[in-house]
Amino acid sequence: MTSGPAPSAAAREDERKRLLLEVGAALLGGGAASSDVEDELRALSPVIGCPDITVAALPTGLFVGLEPMDSVSFAPVDAAVRLDQTSEVLVVISALRARELTVPAALQRLHEIRANPPRWPRWAGDLGGIPIGIGLCLLLQPSALNLLVVSGCSLAVALLTMLTRRWRSLARLLPVASAFGTSLIVLGAFHAGWVDGPLRLIVAAIAVLLPGSAIVIGLTEIASGAAAAGTSRLVSGGVQIALFMSGVVAAAALTRTPANSLTNSAAAHPAWWAAVAGIAVCMVGLLIHFFMPLEHAVAIAVVMAAAGGTQVPLEIVYNPEVGGFLGALAAMVAAIVVSWLPRGPVWRVTYVPAFLIVAPGSFGLLNASQIEVGSGTSRSLLTALSAFLAIAVGTLIGSIIARAADHSARSLPATAAAVDWPTGE
């Protein structure tokens, strides 16, 4: 009796290409910048024996070839990858770098990760948007009535999200419908004299849906040289903002709200305890809404606290640009430091949630939204763009530090149990 034939060179190449495609598609689906995905795959490819890959990543798909003249394969990014799944994918990448996994074993593990159900129901994740709205309200416009109104609006947004998940054909209407419904509630309460500063309350309630992080990632990609990916992401984010703002405009017209009532004005800066409570509540909401890995909850909370604790005070004392820049930088440094601790997670696991604190799509969009409703000036748009650019620059500098740390880690000797990958066929 003879054993089965050994895998051919073509079969091994096919496995390696599939591995790179699946890793890249998972990272893109988890919200990673296209330039970071390309760098990650180029760093991984020599480990699995194909050092001369060609790769081009876009927000919607990934092209990979094992050699410069090799045929290129494409993998679409057709579904969002949860943060707990992204965390497991990063563990697989680390194991491959340490030569602790073979390509077939890594592929099998990636398939298992894709098939893993969420740790709690998706409707519970949708309800996580309620504490996010409450936390942002504590930061933007704290008062008892404001919190009550934002809580009701955030619940309405969560219910609309559940509805569009059940009937996917309605998903395209979610930006307009959520902004319109939220604005009707807030503006009705404003005309009744219950709340002040309606624009801030509207943005707090729908911030979980706003594309602030996509805009920052798009700017980061353009600054990194990935112009096609960054431009497409910016255009998509801009269209989403326009859809949200059209819902606000429609509600303002229906309620006969004058444009000068929709300005980015705060009744008062939040007390220190309100700011701390706002960051803490936002953190809880983000943990629930984005299905963050519970085994790393403490590490994630520490990095998120470092990001929010740096950004919010500096925005109050100085401006959104300083707060956003140093908040993004603090998040990256804290994520790297936590990754050095015993059993600390890969820095990307803790940085992504912290990035959602720094760029939730609210602070910069408050100024840009005034243009849409007719209550702002070109200076408002410039302020919003400057805030996003500052976060992007902080992210770029932080990524340079992180890549240097990654390079140092990869320079360490492999463990004794390492898998000896061939360097060629």
Coordinates of C-alpha atoms in Angstrom, one line a residue:
M1 CA 0.0 0.0 0.0
T2 CA 1.5 3.3 -1.0
S3 CA 0.9 6.7 0.5
G4 CA -0.8 9.5 -1.5
P5 CA 1.2 11.7 -3.7
A6 CA 2.9 14.8 -2.2
P7 CA 1.4 18.1 -3.0
S8 CA 2.7 19.5 -6.3
A9 CA 4.6 22.9 -6.5
A10 CA 1.5 24.4 -8.2
A11 CA -0.7 23.2 -5.3
R12 CA 1.6 24.7 -2.8
E13 CA 1.7 28.0 -4.7
D14 CA -2.0 28.0 -4.8
E15 CA -2.3 27.6 -1.1
R16 CA 0.2 30.4 -0.4
K17 CA -1.7 32.7 -2.7
R18 CA -5.0 31.8 -1.1
L19 CA -3.5 32.5 2.3
L20 CA -2.3 35.9 1.3
L21 CA -5.6 36.8 -0.2
E22 CA -7.6 35.6 2.8
V23 CA -5.4 37.4 5.3
G24 CA -5.5 40.6 3.2
A25 CA -9.3 40.5 2.7
A26 CA -9.8 39.9 6.4
L27 CA -7.7 42.9 7.4
L28 CA -9.4 45.1 4.8
G29 CA -12.8 43.9 6.1
G30 CA -11.7 44.8 9.6
G31 CA -11.1 48.4 8.6
A32 CA -7.3 48.4 8.0
A33 CA -5.9 50.9 5.6
S34 CA -5.0 49.6 2.2
S35 CA -1.3 50.7 2.5
D36 CA -1.0 48.9 5.9
V37 CA -2.5 45.7 4.4
E38 CA 0.0 45.8 1.5
D39 CA 2.9 46.3 4.0
E40 CA 1.6 43.4 6.1
L41 CA 1.5 41.0 3.2
R42 CA 4.9 42.0 1.9
A43 CA 6.3 41.4 5.4
L44 CA 4.6 38.0 5.6
S45 CA 5.4 36.7 2.1
P46 CA 9.1 35.9 2.7
V47 CA 8.1 33.8 5.7
I48 CA 6.0 31.5 3.6
G49 CA 8.6 31.2 0.8
C50 CA 7.4 33.8 -1.8
P51 CA 9.4 37.0 -1.2
D52 CA 8.7 38.6 -4.5
I53 CA 4.9 39.1 -4.4
T54 CA 3.0 41.8 -6.2
V55 CA 0.0 43.2 -4.2
A56 CA -2.5 46.0 -4.7
A57 CA -5.1 46.6 -2.0
L58 CA -8.3 48.6 -2.4
P59 CA -11.2 49.2 0.1
T60 CA -13.3 46.7 -1.8
G61 CA -10.8 44.1 -2.9
L62 CA -7.3 42.7 -3.1
F63 CA -5.0 41.7 -6.0
V64 CA -2.1 39.3 -5.3
G65 CA 0.5 37.6 -7.5
L66 CA 3.4 35.4 -6.1
E67 CA 5.9 36.7 -8.6
P68 CA 6.2 39.9 -10.7
M69 CA 5.3 38.0 -13.9
D70 CA 2.8 35.6 -12.1
S71 CA -0.9 35.7 -12.9
V72 CA -2.7 37.9 -10.4
S73 CA -5.7 36.7 -8.3
F74 CA -8.5 38.8 -6.8
A75 CA -10.3 38.5 -3.5
P76 CA -13.4 40.8 -2.9
V77 CA -14.0 42.3 0.5
D78 CA -17.7 41.5 0.6
A79 CA -18.5 41.6 4.3
A80 CA -17.3 43.4 7.4
V81 CA -15.1 41.4 9.7
R82 CA -15.8 41.8 13.4
L83 CA -13.1 43.0 15.8
D84 CA -13.0 39.7 17.6
Q85 CA -12.3 38.0 14.3
T86 CA -9.7 40.6 13.3
S87 CA -8.0 39.9 16.6
E88 CA -7.8 36.1 15.8
V89 CA -6.5 36.9 12.3
L90 CA -3.7 38.9 13.8
V91 CA -2.9 36.0 16.1
V92 CA -2.6 33.8 13.0
I93 CA -0.3 36.3 11.3
S94 CA 1.9 36.4 14.4
A95 CA 2.1 32.6 14.5
L96 CA 3.1 32.5 10.8
R97 CA 5.8 35.1 11.4
A98 CA 7.1 33.0 14.3
R99 CA 7.0 29.9 12.0
E100 CA 4.6 28.1 14.4
L101 CA 1.9 27.5 11.7
T102 CA 2.1 25.9 8.3
V103 CA 0.2 27.4 5.4
P104 CA -2.5 24.6 5.3
A105 CA -3.0 25.0 9.1
A106 CA -3.2 28.7 8.8
L107 CA -5.8 28.4 6.0
Q108 CA -7.9 26.1 8.2
R109 CA -7.7 28.4 11.1
L110 CA -8.8 31.4 8.9
H111 CA -11.8 29.4 7.7
E112 CA -12.7 28.6 11.3
I113 CA -12.4 32.3 12.3
R114 CA -14.7 33.3 9.4
A115 CA -17.3 30.7 10.5
N116 CA -17.2 31.8 14.2
P117 CA -20.6 33.3 15.3
P118 CA -20.5 36.5 17.3
R119 CA -20.2 36.1 21.0
W120 CA -23.5 37.9 21.6
P121 CA -26.5 38.5 19.3
R122 CA -26.2 41.1 16.6
W123 CA -29.2 42.9 18.0
A124 CA -27.2 43.3 21.3
G125 CA -24.4 44.8 19.3
D126 CA -26.8 47.3 17.7
L127 CA -28.0 48.3 21.1
G128 CA -24.4 49.1 22.0
G129 CA -24.9 52.3 20.0
I130 CA -27.0 53.6 22.9
P131 CA -24.2 54.0 25.4
I132 CA -22.0 55.4 22.5
G133 CA -24.6 58.2 22.0
I134 CA -24.9 58.8 25.7
G135 CA -21.2 59.0 26.1
L136 CA -20.8 61.5 23.3
C137 CA -23.7 63.6 24.7
L138 CA -21.8 63.8 28.0
L139 CA -18.8 65.1 26.0
L140 CA -20.6 67.4 23.7
Q141 CA -23.7 68.8 25.5
P142 CA -24.2 67.3 29.0
S143 CA -27.6 67.8 30.7
A144 CA -30.3 65.5 32.0
L145 CA -32.8 66.3 29.3
N146 CA -30.2 66.1 26.6
L147 CA -29.2 62.7 27.8
L148 CA -32.8 61.5 27.8
V149 CA -33.4 62.7 24.2
V150 CA -30.2 61.3 22.9
S151 CA -30.9 57.9 24.5
G152 CA -34.3 57.8 22.8
C153 CA -32.7 58.7 19.4
S154 CA -29.9 56.2 19.8
L155 CA -32.5 53.5 20.5
A156 CA -34.4 54.5 17.3
V157 CA -31.1 54.3 15.3
A158 CA -30.5 50.8 16.7
L159 CA -34.0 49.7 15.8
L160 CA -33.5 51.1 12.2
T161 CA -30.2 49.2 12.0
M162 CA -31.9 45.9 13.0
L163 CA -34.6 46.5 10.4
T164 CA -32.1 47.1 7.6
R165 CA -30.2 43.9 8.6
R166 CA -33.4 41.9 8.2
W167 CA -34.4 43.6 4.9
R168 CA -31.1 44.4 3.2
S169 CA -32.8 46.3 0.4
L170 CA -33.5 49.0 2.9
A171 CA -29.9 49.4 4.0
R172 CA -29.2 52.2 1.4
L173 CA -31.9 54.3 3.1
L174 CA -30.3 53.9 6.6
P175 CA -28.2 57.2 6.5
V176 CA -31.1 59.4 5.4
A177 CA -33.8 57.6 7.5
S178 CA -31.7 57.6 10.7
A179 CA -30.7 61.3 10.3
F180 CA -34.2 62.3 9.5
G181 CA -35.9 60.4 12.4
T182 CA -33.3 61.5 14.9
S183 CA -33.5 65.2 13.7
L184 CA -37.3 65.2 14.0
I185 CA -37.1 64.0 17.6
V186 CA -34.3 66.4 18.6
L187 CA -35.8 69.4 16.8
G188 CA -39.2 68.7 18.2
A189 CA -37.7 68.7 21.7
F190 CA -35.8 71.9 20.8
H191 CA -38.9 73.8 19.8
A192 CA -40.6 72.6 23.0
G193 CA -37.8 74.3 24.9
W194 CA -36.4 71.0 26.4
V195 CA -32.9 70.9 24.9
D196 CA -30.2 73.3 23.6
G197 CA -27.7 72.9 20.8
P198 CA -29.7 70.5 18.7
L199 CA -26.9 69.9 16.1
R200 CA -24.6 68.4 18.7
L201 CA -27.4 66.1 20.0
I202 CA -28.2 64.9 16.5
V203 CA -24.6 64.1 15.8
A204 CA -24.1 62.3 19.1
A205 CA -27.1 60.0 18.4
I206 CA -26.0 59.0 14.9
A207 CA -22.2 59.1 15.4
V208 CA -22.1 55.3 15.4
L209 CA -23.1 55.3 11.8
L210 CA -21.0 58.3 10.6
P211 CA -17.9 57.7 8.4
G212 CA -15.4 59.7 10.4
S213 CA -12.9 56.8 10.7
A214 CA -13.3 56.1 7.0
I215 CA -12.4 59.7 6.1
V216 CA -9.3 59.6 8.4
I217 CA -8.2 56.3 6.9
G218 CA -8.7 57.7 3.4
L219 CA -6.5 60.7 4.2
T220 CA -3.9 58.3 5.7
E221 CA -3.9 56.2 2.6
I222 CA -3.4 59.2 0.3
A223 CA -0.5 60.4 2.5
S224 CA 1.0 56.9 2.3
G225 CA 0.9 57.0 -1.5
A226 CA -2.2 54.8 -2.0
A227 CA -4.0 57.5 -3.9
A228 CA -6.6 55.3 -5.6
A229 CA -7.7 53.6 -2.4
G230 CA -7.7 56.8 -0.3
T231 CA -9.6 58.8 -2.9
S232 CA -12.3 56.1 -3.3
R233 CA -12.7 55.9 0.5
L234 CA -12.9 59.7 0.8
V235 CA -15.6 59.9 -2.0
S236 CA -17.6 57.1 -0.3
G237 CA -17.3 58.9 3.0
G238 CA -18.3 62.2 1.5
V239 CA -21.4 60.7 -0.1
Q240 CA -22.4 59.1 3.2
I241 CA -22.0 62.5 5.0
A242 CA -24.2 64.1 2.3
L243 CA -26.9 61.5 2.8
F244 CA -26.9 62.0 6.6
M245 CA -27.0 65.8 6.2
S246 CA -29.8 65.6 3.7
G247 CA -31.9 63.9 6.4
V248 CA -31.1 66.7 8.8
V249 CA -32.0 69.3 6.3
A250 CA -35.3 67.6 5.5
A251 CA -36.2 67.5 9.2
A252 CA -35.2 71.1 9.7
A253 CA -37.4 72.2 6.7
L254 CA -40.3 70.1 8.0
T255 CA -40.1 71.6 11.5
R256 CA -39.3 75.1 10.2
T257 CA -36.1 75.3 12.2
P258 CA -33.9 78.3 11.2
A259 CA -30.4 77.6 10.1
N260 CA -28.9 79.7 12.9
S261 CA -30.3 77.2 15.4
L262 CA -28.2 74.5 13.9
T263 CA -24.7 75.8 14.8
N264 CA -21.9 74.0 16.5
S265 CA -22.3 75.7 19.9
A266 CA -21.9 74.2 23.3
A267 CA -23.9 75.4 26.3
A268 CA -20.9 74.9 28.5
H269 CA -17.7 72.7 28.5
P270 CA -18.4 69.5 30.4
A271 CA -17.1 69.2 33.9
W272 CA -14.2 66.8 34.4
W273 CA -16.4 64.1 35.8
A274 CA -18.8 64.4 32.8
A275 CA -15.8 64.0 30.4
V276 CA -14.5 61.0 32.3
A277 CA -18.0 59.4 32.4
G278 CA -18.5 60.2 28.7
I279 CA -15.3 58.4 27.7
A280 CA -16.1 55.4 30.0
V281 CA -19.6 55.0 28.7
C282 CA -18.3 55.3 25.1
M283 CA -15.8 52.6 25.8
V284 CA -18.5 50.3 27.0
G285 CA -20.7 51.0 24.0
L286 CA -17.8 50.4 21.6
L287 CA -16.9 47.1 23.3
I288 CA -20.5 45.9 22.7
H289 CA -21.2 47.4 19.3
F290 CA -18.0 46.3 17.6
F291 CA -17.8 42.8 19.2
M292 CA -14.4 43.5 20.8
P293 CA -12.5 40.4 22.1
L294 CA -13.3 40.1 25.8
E295 CA -10.0 38.4 26.7
H296 CA -8.3 41.7 25.8
A297 CA -10.9 43.9 27.4
V298 CA -8.6 45.4 30.0
A299 CA -5.8 46.1 27.5
I300 CA -8.3 47.6 25.1
A301 CA -9.8 49.8 27.9
V302 CA -6.4 51.0 28.9
V303 CA -5.5 52.1 25.4
M304 CA -8.9 53.7 24.8
A305 CA -8.6 55.6 28.0
A306 CA -5.2 56.9 26.9
A307 CA -6.6 58.0 23.6
G308 CA -9.7 59.7 25.0
G309 CA -8.0 61.1 28.0
T310 CA -5.4 62.8 25.7
Q311 CA -7.8 64.0 23.0
V312 CA -10.7 65.4 24.9
P313 CA -8.9 67.7 27.4
L314 CA -6.6 69.0 24.6
E315 CA -9.6 69.7 22.3
I316 CA -11.1 71.8 25.1
V317 CA -8.0 73.7 26.1
Y318 CA -6.5 74.1 22.5
N319 CA -8.5 73.0 19.4
P320 CA -9.6 69.8 17.7
E321 CA -6.5 69.6 15.6
V322 CA -4.1 69.4 18.6
G323 CA -6.5 67.0 20.4
G324 CA -6.9 64.7 17.4
F325 CA -3.2 64.6 16.5
L326 CA -2.0 63.8 20.0
G327 CA -4.9 61.5 20.7
A328 CA -4.1 59.3 17.7
L329 CA -0.4 59.3 18.7
A330 CA -1.1 58.5 22.3
A331 CA -3.4 55.6 21.2
M332 CA -0.6 54.1 19.1
V333 CA 2.1 54.5 21.7
A334 CA -0.1 53.0 24.4
A335 CA -1.1 50.1 22.1
I336 CA 2.6 49.3 21.5
V337 CA 3.5 49.5 25.2
V338 CA 0.6 47.2 26.1
S339 CA 1.7 44.7 23.5
W340 CA 5.1 44.4 25.2
L341 CA 3.5 43.2 28.5
P342 CA 3.4 39.5 29.2
R343 CA 0.5 37.9 27.2
G344 CA -0.2 41.4 25.8
P345 CA -2.2 41.4 22.5
V346 CA -0.9 42.5 19.2
W347 CA -0.9 46.3 19.1
R348 CA -3.5 46.4 16.3
V349 CA -6.0 44.6 18.5
T350 CA -6.0 47.5 21.0
Y351 CA -5.3 50.4 18.6
V352 CA -8.4 49.9 16.4
P353 CA -10.9 50.4 19.3
A354 CA -8.9 53.4 20.5
F355 CA -9.0 54.8 16.9
L356 CA -12.8 54.7 17.1
I357 CA -12.6 56.9 20.2
V358 CA -10.3 59.4 18.5
A359 CA -12.2 59.5 15.2
P360 CA -15.9 58.6 15.9
G361 CA -17.1 60.9 13.1
S362 CA -18.6 63.5 15.4
F363 CA -16.2 66.3 16.5
G364 CA -14.9 67.2 13.0
L365 CA -18.3 66.6 11.3
L366 CA -19.9 69.1 13.7
N367 CA -18.3 71.9 11.7
A368 CA -18.7 70.3 8.3
S369 CA -22.4 69.7 8.9
Q370 CA -23.1 73.4 9.3
I371 CA -22.2 73.9 5.7
E372 CA -24.9 71.5 4.6
V373 CA -27.6 73.0 6.7
G374 CA -26.6 76.6 5.7
S375 CA -25.4 77.8 9.1
G376 CA -21.7 77.6 8.6
T377 CA -18.9 79.2 6.6
S378 CA -16.0 77.9 4.6
R379 CA -14.0 78.2 7.8
S380 CA -16.2 75.5 9.3
L381 CA -15.3 73.1 6.5
L382 CA -11.6 74.0 6.8
T383 CA -11.7 73.4 10.6
A384 CA -13.3 69.9 10.0
L385 CA -10.7 69.0 7.4
S386 CA -7.9 70.2 9.6
A387 CA -9.2 68.0 12.5
F388 CA -9.3 64.9 10.2
L389 CA -5.9 65.7 8.8
A390 CA -4.4 66.1 12.3
I391 CA -5.7 62.7 13.2
A392 CA -4.3 61.2 10.0
V393 CA -0.9 62.7 10.6
G394 CA -0.9 61.3 14.2
T395 CA -1.9 57.9 12.8
L396 CA 0.9 58.0 10.2
I397 CA 3.6 58.9 12.8
G398 CA 2.2 56.2 15.1
S399 CA 2.3 53.6 12.3
I400 CA 6.0 54.4 11.7
I401 CA 6.7 53.7 15.4
A402 CA 4.6 50.6 15.3
R403 CA 6.4 49.3 12.2
A404 CA 9.8 49.9 13.8
A405 CA 8.6 47.9 16.8
D406 CA 7.3 45.1 14.5
H407 CA 10.6 45.0 12.6
S408 CA 12.5 44.7 15.9
A409 CA 10.2 41.8 17.0
R410 CA 10.7 40.0 13.6
S411 CA 14.5 40.4 14.0
L412 CA 14.5 38.2 17.1
P413 CA 15.5 34.5 16.7
A414 CA 12.7 32.1 15.9
T415 CA 11.6 29.6 18.6
A416 CA 12.9 26.1 18.7
A417 CA 9.5 24.8 17.7
A418 CA 9.4 26.9 14.5
V419 CA 8.3 25.5 11.2
D420 CA 11.2 25.5 8.7
W421 CA 9.6 27.1 5.6
P422 CA 11.3 26.5 2.2
T423 CA 12.5 29.7 0.5
G424 CA 11.9 28.4 -3.0
E425 CA 10.8 25.4 -5.0

